[in-house]
Structures are given as structure tokens and as C-alpha cells.
PDB file of C-alpha atoms in Angstrom:
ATOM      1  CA  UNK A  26      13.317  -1.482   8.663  1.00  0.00           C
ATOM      2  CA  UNK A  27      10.317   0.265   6.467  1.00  0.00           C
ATOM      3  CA  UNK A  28      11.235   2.242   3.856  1.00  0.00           C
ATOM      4  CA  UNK A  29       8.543   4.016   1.261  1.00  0.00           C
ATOM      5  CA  UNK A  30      10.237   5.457  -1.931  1.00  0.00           C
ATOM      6  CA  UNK A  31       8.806   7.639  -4.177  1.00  0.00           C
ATOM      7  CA  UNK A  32      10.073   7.730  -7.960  1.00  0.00           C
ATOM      8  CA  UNK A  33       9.167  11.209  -9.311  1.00  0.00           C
ATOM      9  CA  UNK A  34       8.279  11.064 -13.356  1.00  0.00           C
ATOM     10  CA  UNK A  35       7.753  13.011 -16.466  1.00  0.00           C
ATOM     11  CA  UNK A  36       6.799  11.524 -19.800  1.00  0.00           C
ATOM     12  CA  UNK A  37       9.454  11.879 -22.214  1.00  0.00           C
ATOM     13  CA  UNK A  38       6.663  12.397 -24.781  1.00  0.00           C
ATOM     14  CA  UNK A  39       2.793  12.019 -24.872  1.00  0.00           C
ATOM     15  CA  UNK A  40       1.422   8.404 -24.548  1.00  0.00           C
ATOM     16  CA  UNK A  41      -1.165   6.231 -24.317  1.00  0.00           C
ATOM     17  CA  UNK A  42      -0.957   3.328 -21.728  1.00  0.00           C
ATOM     18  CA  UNK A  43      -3.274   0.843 -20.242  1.00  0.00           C
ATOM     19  CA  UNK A  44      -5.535   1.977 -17.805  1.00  0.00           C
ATOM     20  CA  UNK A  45      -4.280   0.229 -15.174  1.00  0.00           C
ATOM     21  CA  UNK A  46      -0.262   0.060 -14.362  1.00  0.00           C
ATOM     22  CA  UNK A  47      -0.030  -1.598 -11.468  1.00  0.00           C
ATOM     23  CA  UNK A  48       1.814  -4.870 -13.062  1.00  0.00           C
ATOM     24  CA  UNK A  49       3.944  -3.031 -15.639  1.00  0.00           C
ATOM     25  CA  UNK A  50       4.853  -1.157 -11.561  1.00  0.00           C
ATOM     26  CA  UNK A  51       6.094  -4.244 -10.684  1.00  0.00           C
ATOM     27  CA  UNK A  52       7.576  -5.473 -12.954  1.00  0.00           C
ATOM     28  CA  UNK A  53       9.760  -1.769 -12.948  1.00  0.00           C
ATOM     29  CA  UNK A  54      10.319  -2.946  -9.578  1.00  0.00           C
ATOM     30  CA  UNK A  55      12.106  -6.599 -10.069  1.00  0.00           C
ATOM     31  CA  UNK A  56      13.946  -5.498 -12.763  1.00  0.00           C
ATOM     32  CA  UNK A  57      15.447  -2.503 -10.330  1.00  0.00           C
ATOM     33  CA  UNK A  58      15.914  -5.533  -7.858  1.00  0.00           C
ATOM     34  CA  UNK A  59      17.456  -7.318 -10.623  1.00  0.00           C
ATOM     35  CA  UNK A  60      19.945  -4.748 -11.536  1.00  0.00           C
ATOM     36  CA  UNK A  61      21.527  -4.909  -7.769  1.00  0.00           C
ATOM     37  CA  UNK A  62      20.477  -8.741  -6.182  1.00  0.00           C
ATOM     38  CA  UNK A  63      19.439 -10.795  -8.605  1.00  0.00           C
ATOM     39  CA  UNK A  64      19.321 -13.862  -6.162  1.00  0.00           C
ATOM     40  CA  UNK A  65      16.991 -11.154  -4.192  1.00  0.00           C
ATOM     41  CA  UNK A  66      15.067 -10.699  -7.302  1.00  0.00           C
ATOM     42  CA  UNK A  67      14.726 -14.801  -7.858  1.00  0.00           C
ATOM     43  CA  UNK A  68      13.330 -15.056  -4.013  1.00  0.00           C
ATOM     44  CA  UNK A  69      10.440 -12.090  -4.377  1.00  0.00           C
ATOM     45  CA  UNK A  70       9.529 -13.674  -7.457  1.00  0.00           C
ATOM     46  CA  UNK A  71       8.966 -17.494  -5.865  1.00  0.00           C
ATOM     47  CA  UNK A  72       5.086 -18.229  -5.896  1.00  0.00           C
ATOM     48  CA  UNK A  73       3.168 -18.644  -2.775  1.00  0.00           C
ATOM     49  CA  UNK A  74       5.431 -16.778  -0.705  1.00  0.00           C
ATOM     50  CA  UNK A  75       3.639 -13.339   0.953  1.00  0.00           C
ATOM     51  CA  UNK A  76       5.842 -10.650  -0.606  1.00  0.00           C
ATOM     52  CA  UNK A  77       7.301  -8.107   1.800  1.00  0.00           C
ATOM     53  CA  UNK A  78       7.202  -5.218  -0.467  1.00  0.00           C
ATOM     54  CA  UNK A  79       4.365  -3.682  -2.215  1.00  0.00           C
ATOM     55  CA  UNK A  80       4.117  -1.832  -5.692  1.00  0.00           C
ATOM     56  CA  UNK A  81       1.645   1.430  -6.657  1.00  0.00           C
ATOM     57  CA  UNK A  82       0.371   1.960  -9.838  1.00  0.00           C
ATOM     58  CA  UNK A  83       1.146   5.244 -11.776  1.00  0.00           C
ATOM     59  CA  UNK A  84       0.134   8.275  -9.878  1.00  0.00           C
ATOM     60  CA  UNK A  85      -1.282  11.751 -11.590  1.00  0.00           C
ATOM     61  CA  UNK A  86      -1.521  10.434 -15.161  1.00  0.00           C
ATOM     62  CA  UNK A  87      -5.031  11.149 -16.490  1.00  0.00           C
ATOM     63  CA  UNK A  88      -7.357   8.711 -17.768  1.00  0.00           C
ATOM     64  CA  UNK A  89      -9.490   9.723 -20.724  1.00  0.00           C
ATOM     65  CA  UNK A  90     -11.214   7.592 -23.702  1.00  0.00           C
ATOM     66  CA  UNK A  91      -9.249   6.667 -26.885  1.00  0.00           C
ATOM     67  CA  UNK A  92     -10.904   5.301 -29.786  1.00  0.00           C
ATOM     68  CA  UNK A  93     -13.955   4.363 -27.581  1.00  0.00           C
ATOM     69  CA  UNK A  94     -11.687   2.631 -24.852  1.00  0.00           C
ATOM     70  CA  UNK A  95     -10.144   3.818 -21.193  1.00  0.00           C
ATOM     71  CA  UNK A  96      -6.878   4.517 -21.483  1.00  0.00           C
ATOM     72  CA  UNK A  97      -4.348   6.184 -19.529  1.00  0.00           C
ATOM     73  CA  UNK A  98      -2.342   9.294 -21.383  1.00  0.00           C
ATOM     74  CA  UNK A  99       0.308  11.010 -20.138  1.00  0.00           C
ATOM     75  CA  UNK A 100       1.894  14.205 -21.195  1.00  0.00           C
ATOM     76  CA  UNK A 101       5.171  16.131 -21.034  1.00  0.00           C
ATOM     77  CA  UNK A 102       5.549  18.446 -18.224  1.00  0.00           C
ATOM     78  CA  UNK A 103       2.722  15.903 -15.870  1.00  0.00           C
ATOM     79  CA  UNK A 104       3.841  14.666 -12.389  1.00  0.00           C
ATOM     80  CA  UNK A 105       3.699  11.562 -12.048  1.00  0.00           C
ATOM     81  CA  UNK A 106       5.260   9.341  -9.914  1.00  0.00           C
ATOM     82  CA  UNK A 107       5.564   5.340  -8.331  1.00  0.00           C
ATOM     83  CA  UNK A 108       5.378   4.030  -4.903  1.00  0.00           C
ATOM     84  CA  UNK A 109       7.582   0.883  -3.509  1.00  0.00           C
ATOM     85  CA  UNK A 110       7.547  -0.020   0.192  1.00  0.00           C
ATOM     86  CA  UNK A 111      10.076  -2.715   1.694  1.00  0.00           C
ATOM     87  CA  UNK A 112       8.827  -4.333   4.651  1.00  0.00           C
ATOM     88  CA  UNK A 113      12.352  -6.053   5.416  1.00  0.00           C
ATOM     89  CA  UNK A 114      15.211  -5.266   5.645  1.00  0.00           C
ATOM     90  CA  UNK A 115      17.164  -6.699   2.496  1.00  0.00           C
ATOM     91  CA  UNK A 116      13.883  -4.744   0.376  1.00  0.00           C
ATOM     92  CA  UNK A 117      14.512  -1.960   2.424  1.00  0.00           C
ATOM     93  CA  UNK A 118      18.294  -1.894   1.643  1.00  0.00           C
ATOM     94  CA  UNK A 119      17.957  -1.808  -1.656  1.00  0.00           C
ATOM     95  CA  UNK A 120      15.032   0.931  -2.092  1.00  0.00           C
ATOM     96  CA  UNK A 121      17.783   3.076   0.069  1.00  0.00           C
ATOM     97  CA  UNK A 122      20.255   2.255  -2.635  1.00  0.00           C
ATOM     98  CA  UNK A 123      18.027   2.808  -5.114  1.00  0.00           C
ATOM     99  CA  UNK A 124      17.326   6.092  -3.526  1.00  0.00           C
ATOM    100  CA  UNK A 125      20.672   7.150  -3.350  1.00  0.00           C
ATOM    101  CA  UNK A 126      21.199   6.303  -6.885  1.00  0.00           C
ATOM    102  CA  UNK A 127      18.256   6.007  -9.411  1.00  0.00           C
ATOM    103  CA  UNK A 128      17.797   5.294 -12.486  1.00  0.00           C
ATOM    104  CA  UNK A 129      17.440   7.484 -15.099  1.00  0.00           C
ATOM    105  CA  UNK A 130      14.643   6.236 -16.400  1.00  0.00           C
ATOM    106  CA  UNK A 131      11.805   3.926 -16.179  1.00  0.00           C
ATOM    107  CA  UNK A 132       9.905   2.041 -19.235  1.00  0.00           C
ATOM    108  CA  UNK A 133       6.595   1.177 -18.674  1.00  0.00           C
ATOM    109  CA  UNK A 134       4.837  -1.016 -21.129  1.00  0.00           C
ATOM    110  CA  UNK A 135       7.190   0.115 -23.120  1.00  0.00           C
ATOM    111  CA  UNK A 136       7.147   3.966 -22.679  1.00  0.00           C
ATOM    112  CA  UNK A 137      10.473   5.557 -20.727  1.00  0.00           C
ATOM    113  CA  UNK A 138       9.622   7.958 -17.963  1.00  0.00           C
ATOM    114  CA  UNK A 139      12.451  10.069 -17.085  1.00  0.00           C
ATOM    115  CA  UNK A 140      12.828   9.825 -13.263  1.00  0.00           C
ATOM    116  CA  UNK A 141      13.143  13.745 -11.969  1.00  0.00           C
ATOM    117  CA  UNK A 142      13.315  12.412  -8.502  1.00  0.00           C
ATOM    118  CA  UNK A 143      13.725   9.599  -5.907  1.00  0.00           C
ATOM    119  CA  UNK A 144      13.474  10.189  -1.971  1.00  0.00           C
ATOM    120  CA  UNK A 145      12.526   8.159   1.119  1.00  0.00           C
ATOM    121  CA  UNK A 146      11.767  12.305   2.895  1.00  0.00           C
ATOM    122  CA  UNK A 147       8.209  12.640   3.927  1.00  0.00           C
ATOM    123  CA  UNK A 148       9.109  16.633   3.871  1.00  0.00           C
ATOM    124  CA  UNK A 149       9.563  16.161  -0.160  1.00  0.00           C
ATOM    125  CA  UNK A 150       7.084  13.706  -0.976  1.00  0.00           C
ATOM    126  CA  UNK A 151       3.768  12.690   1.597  1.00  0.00           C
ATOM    127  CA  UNK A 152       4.270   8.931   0.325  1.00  0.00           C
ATOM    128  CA  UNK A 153       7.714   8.706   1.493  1.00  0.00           C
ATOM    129  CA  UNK A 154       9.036   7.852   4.487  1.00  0.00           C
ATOM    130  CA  UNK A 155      11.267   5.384   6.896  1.00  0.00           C
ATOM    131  CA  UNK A 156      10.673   3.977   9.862  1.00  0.00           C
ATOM    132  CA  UNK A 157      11.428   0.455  12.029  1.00  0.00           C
ATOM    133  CA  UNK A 158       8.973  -1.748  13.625  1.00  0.00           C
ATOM    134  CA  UNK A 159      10.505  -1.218  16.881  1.00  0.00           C
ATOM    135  CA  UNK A 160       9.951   2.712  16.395  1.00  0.00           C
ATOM    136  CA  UNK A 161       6.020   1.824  16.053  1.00  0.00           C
ATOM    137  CA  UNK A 162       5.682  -0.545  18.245  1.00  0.00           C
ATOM    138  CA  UNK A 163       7.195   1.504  21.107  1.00  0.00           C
ATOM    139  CA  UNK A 164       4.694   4.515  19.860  1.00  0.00           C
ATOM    140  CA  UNK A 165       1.812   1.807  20.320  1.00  0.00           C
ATOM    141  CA  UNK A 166       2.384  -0.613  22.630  1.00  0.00           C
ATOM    142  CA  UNK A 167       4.534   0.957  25.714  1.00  0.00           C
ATOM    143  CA  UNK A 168       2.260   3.767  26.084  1.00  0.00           C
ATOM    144  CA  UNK A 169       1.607   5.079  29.716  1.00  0.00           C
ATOM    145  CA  UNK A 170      -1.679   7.057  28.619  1.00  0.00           C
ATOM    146  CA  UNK A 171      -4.978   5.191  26.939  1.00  0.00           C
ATOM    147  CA  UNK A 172      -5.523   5.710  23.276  1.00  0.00           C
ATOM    148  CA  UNK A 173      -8.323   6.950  21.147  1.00  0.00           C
ATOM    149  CA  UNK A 174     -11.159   4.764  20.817  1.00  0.00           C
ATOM    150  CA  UNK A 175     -11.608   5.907  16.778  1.00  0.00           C
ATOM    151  CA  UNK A 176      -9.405   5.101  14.243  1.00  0.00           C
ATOM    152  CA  UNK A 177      -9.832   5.490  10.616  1.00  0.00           C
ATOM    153  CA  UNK A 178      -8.137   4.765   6.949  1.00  0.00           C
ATOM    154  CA  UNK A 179      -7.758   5.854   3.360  1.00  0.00           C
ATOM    155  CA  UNK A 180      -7.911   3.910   0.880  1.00  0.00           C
ATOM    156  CA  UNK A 181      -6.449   5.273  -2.061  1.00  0.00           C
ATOM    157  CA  UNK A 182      -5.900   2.723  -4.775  1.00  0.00           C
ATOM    158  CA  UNK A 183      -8.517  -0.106  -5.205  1.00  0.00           C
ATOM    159  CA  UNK A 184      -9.030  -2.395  -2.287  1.00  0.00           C
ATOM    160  CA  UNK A 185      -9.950  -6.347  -1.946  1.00  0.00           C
ATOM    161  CA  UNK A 186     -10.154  -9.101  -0.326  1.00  0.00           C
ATOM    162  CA  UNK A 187     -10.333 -12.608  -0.722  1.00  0.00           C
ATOM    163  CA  UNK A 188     -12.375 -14.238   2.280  1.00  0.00           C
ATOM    164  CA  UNK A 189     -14.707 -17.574   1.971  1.00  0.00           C
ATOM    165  CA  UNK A 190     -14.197 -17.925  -1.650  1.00  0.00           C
ATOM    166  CA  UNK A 191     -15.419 -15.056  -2.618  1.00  0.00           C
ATOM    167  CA  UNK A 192     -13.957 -11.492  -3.409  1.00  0.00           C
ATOM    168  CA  UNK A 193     -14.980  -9.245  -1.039  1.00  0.00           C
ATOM    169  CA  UNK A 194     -14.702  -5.074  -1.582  1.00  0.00           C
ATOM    170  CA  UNK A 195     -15.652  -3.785   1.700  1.00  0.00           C
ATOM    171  CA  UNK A 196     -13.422  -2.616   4.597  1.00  0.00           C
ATOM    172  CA  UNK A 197     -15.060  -4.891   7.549  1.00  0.00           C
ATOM    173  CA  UNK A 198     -13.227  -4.828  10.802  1.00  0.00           C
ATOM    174  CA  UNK A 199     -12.110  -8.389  10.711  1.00  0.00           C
ATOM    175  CA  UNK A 200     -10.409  -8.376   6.819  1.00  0.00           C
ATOM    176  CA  UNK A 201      -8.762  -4.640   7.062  1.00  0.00           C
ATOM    177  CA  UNK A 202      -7.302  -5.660  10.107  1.00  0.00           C
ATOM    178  CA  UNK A 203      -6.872  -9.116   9.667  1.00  0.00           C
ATOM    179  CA  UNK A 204      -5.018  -8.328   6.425  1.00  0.00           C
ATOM    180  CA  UNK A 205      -2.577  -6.199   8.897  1.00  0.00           C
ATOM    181  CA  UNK A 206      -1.705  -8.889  11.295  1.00  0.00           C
ATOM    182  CA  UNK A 207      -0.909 -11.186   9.136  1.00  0.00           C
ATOM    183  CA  UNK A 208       1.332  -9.155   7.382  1.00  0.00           C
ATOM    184  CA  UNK A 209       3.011  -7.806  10.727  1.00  0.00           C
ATOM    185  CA  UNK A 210       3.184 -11.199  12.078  1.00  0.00           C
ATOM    186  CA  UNK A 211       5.197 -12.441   8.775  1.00  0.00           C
ATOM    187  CA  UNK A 212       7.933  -9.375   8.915  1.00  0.00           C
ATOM    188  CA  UNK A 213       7.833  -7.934  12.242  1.00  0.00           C
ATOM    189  CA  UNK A 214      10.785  -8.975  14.639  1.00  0.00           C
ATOM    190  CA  UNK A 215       7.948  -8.748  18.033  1.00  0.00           C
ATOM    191  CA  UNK A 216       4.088 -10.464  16.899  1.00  0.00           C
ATOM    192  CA  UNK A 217       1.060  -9.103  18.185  1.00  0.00           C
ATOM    193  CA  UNK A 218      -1.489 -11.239  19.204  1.00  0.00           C
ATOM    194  CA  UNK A 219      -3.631 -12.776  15.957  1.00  0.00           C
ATOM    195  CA  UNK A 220      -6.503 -12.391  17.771  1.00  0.00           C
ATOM    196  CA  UNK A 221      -6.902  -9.243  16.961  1.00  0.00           C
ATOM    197  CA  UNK A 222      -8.822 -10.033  14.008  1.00  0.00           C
ATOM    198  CA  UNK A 223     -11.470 -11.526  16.416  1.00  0.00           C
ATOM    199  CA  UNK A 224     -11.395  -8.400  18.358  1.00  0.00           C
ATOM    200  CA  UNK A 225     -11.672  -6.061  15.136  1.00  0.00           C
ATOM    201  CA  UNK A 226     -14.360  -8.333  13.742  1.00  0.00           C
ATOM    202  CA  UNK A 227     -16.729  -8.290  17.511  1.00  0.00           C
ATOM    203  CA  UNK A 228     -15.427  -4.771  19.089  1.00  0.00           C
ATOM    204  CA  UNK A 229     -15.176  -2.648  15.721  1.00  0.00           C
ATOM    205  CA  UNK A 230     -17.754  -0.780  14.640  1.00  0.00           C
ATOM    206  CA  UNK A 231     -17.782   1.370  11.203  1.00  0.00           C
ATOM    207  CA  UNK A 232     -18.947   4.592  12.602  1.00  0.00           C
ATOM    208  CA  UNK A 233     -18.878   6.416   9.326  1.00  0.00           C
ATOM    209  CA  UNK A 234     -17.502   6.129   5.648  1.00  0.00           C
ATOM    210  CA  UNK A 235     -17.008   7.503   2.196  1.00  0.00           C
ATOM    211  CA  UNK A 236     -16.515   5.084  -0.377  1.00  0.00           C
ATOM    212  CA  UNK A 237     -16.951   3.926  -4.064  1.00  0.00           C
ATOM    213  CA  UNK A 238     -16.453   0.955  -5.776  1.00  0.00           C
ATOM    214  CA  UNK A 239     -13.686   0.754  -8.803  1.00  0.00           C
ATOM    215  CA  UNK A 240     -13.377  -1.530 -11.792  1.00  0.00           C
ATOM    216  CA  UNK A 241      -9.556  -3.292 -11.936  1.00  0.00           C
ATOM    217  CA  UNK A 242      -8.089  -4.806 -15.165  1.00  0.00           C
ATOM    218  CA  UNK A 243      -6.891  -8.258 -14.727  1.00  0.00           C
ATOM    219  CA  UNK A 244      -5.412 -10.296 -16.852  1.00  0.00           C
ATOM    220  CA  UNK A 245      -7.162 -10.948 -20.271  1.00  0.00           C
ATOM    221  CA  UNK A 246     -10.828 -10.437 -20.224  1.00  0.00           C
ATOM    222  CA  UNK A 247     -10.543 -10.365 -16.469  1.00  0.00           C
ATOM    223  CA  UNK A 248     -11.553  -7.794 -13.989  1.00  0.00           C
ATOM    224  CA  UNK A 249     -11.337  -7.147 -10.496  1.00  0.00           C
ATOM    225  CA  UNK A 250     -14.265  -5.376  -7.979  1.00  0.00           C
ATOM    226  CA  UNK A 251     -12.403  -3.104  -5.419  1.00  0.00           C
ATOM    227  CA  UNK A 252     -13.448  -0.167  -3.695  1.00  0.00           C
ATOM    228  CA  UNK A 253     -11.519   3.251  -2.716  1.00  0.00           C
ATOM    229  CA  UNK A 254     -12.282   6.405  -0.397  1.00  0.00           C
ATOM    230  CA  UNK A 255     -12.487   7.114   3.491  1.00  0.00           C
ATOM    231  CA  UNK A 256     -13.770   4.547   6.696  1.00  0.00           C
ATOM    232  CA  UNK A 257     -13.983   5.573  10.102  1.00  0.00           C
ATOM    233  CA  UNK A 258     -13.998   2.827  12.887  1.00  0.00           C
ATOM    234  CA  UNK A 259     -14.879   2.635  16.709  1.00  0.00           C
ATOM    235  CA  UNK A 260     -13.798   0.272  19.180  1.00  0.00           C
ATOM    236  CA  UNK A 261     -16.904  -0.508  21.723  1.00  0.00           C
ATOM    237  CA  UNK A 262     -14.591  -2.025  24.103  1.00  0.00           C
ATOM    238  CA  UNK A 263     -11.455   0.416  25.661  1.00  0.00           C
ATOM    239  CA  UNK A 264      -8.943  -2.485  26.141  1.00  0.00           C
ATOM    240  CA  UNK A 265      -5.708  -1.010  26.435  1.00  0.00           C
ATOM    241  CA  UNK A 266      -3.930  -3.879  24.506  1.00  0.00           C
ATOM    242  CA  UNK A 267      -6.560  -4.385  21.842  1.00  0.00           C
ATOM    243  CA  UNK A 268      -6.201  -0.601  20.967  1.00  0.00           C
ATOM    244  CA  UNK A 269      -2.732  -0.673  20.962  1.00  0.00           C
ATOM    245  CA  UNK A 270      -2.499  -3.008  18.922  1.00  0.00           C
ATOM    246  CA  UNK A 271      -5.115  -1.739  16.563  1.00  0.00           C
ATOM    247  CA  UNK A 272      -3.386   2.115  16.511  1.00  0.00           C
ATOM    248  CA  UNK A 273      -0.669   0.154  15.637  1.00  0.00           C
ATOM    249  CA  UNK A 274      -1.626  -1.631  12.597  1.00  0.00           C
ATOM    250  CA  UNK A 275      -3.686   1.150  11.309  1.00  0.00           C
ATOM    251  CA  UNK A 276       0.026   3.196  11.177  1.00  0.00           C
ATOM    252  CA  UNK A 277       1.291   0.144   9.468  1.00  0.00           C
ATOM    253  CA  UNK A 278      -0.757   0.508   6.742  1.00  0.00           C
ATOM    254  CA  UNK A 279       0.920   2.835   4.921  1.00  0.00           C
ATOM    255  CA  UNK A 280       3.653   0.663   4.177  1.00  0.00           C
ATOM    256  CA  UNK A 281       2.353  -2.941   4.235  1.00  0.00           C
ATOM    257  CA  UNK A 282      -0.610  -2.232   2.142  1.00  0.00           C
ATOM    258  CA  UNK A 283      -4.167  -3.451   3.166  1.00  0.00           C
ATOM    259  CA  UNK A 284      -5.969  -6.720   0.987  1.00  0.00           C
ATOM    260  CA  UNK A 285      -4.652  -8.558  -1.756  1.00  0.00           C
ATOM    261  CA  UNK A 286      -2.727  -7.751  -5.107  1.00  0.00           C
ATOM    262  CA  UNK A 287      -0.731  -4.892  -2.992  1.00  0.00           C
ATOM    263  CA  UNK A 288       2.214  -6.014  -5.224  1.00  0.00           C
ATOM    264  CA  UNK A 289       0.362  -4.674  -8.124  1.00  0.00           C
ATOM    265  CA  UNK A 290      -0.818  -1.206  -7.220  1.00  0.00           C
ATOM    266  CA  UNK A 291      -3.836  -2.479  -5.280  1.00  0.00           C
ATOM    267  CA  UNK A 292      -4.356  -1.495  -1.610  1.00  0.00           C
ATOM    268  CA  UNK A 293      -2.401   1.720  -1.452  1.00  0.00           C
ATOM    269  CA  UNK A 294      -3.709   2.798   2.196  1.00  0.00           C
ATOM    270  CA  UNK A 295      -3.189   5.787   5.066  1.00  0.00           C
ATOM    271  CA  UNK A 296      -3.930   6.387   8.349  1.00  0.00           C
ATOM    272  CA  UNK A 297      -6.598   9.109   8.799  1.00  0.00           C
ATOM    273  CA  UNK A 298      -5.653  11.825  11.237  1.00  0.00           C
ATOM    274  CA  UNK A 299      -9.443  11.926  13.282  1.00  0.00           C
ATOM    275  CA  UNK A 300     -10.596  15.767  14.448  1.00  0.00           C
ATOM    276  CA  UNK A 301     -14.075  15.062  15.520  1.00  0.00           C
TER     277      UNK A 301
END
């Protein structure tokens, strides 16, 4: 099962927060885990183990500069709102739950945000959704007809990757989709061939982007180099598989996230809908 919920907000009162809030996201998130499995909770939180959820930061607050410094202020009567994906079923469960039954407020480094409204509806909120990985595979991979050769993504919160040592902000072929695969690989109950990071990386060209690079917080004096906006790609070769497979991935984007630090608001990424 995928589930994406969507956590509508409003400010209780005007605030100033970091300017970043993708941690303070997640950590809203384990303590909601917490609350209903906290064995669950224990288990998401266990280091070097690839987390099948992922976390956005906060959505529509405004950034502006306070006393000489980027901060992020939000008001009463704003929209805001959070993002959490499950990419298994036990996550999934409990964002259904949580759904069903939400909290009535959030904090957030240390500021409550009243939660207005939760829903996993793609009619209320263009971030939500369900789905299974059966459901996309079938849409993908048992076609009868060929598939577009073009493909493209958004990239809507700060994107990286990690790749030779070094971090990498760019959306080449090989990481975007390698970043997928993995992922898929990990949760899904059907793989897909690995190799199509090889494929993406020698049959995938960029035909045409719109992008700009972004400044994360990290922790302390630290900062990380990621990069947001629109990337078009082309396959040069019309396997049938290969696209499949890509199509595929590219839909399964918008819930597992694309790079690293998707836990932490980084990554947030959709499928572009190609006209010409």
C-alpha cells in the first residue's frame, strides 16, 4: 500500500521559525507514530535502515528576514500544511488512522499549528493520494500498447544526491532513477530489474529543464547544495521493458521521494504530465 497524507494548518498565532522545517516534520511524524506503535516508532528510528516513509517540510509559510537573518513566519489565517508518505504497509496503516483521526494540533519547534484538516483524497488536496504497487505496476508493466518515449519530473523541495563521495545537485538519468529503484526494490512486493539505472544513465537524455539551485540548513553551521524546478527526459532507445519500467518509477516518485534526506523534507517530487 502507498498512502500520501496531507495535514492542513493554521498558526495559532504569528511566529517566527527556522527557515527550514523539514526535521522539526519529522520529528511531528515519530511522535504521531509514537502515539499509536511505539515498537513501530523504535524500528523507523534504527540507523542505517532505508526508511519507507518520507517527511515534507512546511508548505505556504513565507520566508522573510528577521533581525538580518532568514527566517520562516507564519501568520493566522495562512495555509499551510505537511506531507507524509508510507511506502509499506504498517506506515501506510497508520497515516490511514491518522487520517481518520488527527490530531488537533501539531508543535513545531515549539509553535502549535492547529490541524484544520487531514485527508489521503487527491480531489481535496493535489499531494494526497493512495494507491498499491500492484495498481502501478499493472498501469506500467502489462501494457498491450508502447509508451511515450519522454518522461519528465518536478522537483519541488530541494533535491540531492550522494554519488562518489561527493554531493551531487543535478537530476542525471542514472541518480534520479537509480534513487527510484532502489527504493522500489526495498518495498515493492514484484522488483524491477536494477539495471535500469544503467539504462537511464546510457539511453536517457535530458531534453530540456528548468532548474535552480537552493541553500539547505543542516545541522549546526552546516548546509546542504540541492536544486529544485522542472527536467524533461528522452529515452533514445524504445525498449518496451526499459520504458515500462521507467513510466513506472517516474509515477513512483510522488510517494517514495527522489535523493537523499527525503525523511526530512528533501526530495518532494511529481510526475510531469508532457503536452509537447
Amino acid at each position: 500500500m502507498l498512502v500520501s497524507l496531507v495535514l492542513v494548518l493554521e498558526a495559532e498565532r504569528e511566529a517566527v521559525l527556522p527557515p527550514y522545517l523539514g526535521r522539526a516534520s519529522h520529528a511531528v511524524f515519530l511522535r504521531g507514530v509514537a502515539e499509536g506503535d511505539p515498537v513501530l516508532a523504535e524500528r523507523l528510528h534504527a540507523p542505517d535502515e532505508r526508511r519507507p516513509f518520507t517527511c515534507s517540510s512546511l508548505v505556504g509559510a513565507r520566508l522573510a528576514r528577521v533581525d538580518g537573518e532568514l527566517r520562516t513566519v507564519v501568520r493566522p489565517g495562512q495555509s499551510l500544511f505537511l506531507r507524509y508518505t508510507g511506502l509499506t504497509a504498517e506506515v501506510s496503516e497508520h497515516l490511514v488512522r491518522w487520517a481518520g483521526s488527527p490530531p488537533p494540533a501539531v508543535e513545531m519547534d515549539g509553535v502549535r499549528l492547529t490541524v484544520r484538516q487531514a485527508t489521503l483524497d487527491p480531489a481535496v488536496h493535489p499531494w494526497a493520494g493512495q494507491t498499491t504497487y500492484p495498481a502501478l505496476a499493472a498501469r506500467y508493466l502489462l501494457r498491450g500498447e508502447s509508451l511515450e518515449r519522454r518522461m519528465g519530473l518536478e522537483f519541488v523541495s530541494p533535491t540531492a544526491f550522494h554519488s562518489g563521495g561527493r554531493n551531487v545537485p543535478l537530476p542525471l538519468p542514472d541518480l534520479v532513477y537509480g534513487s527510484l529503484v532502489e527504493k522500489w526494490n526495498d518495498f515493492a512486493p514484484v522488483a524491477v530489474s536494477p539495471e535500469v539505472r544503467r539504462f537511464a544513465g546510457e539511453c536517457l537524455a535530458i531534453s530540456r529543464y528548468d532548474l535552480t539551485t537552493q541553500v539547505v540548513p543542516g545541522k549546526g553551521e552546516g548546509m546542504q547544495i540541492g536544486f529544485v524546478g522542472r527536467c524533461r527526459y528522452a529515452a533514445l532507445r524504445a525498449d518496451p521493458y526499459w520504458l515500462g519500467v521507467l513510466h513506472l518509477l517516474t509515477e513512483y516518485a510522488f510517494w517514495a521521494g527522489v535523493g537523499y534526506q527525503t525523511t526530512m523534507g528533501m526530495g518532494q517530487v511529481r510526475k510531469l504530465t508532457i503536452h509537447n
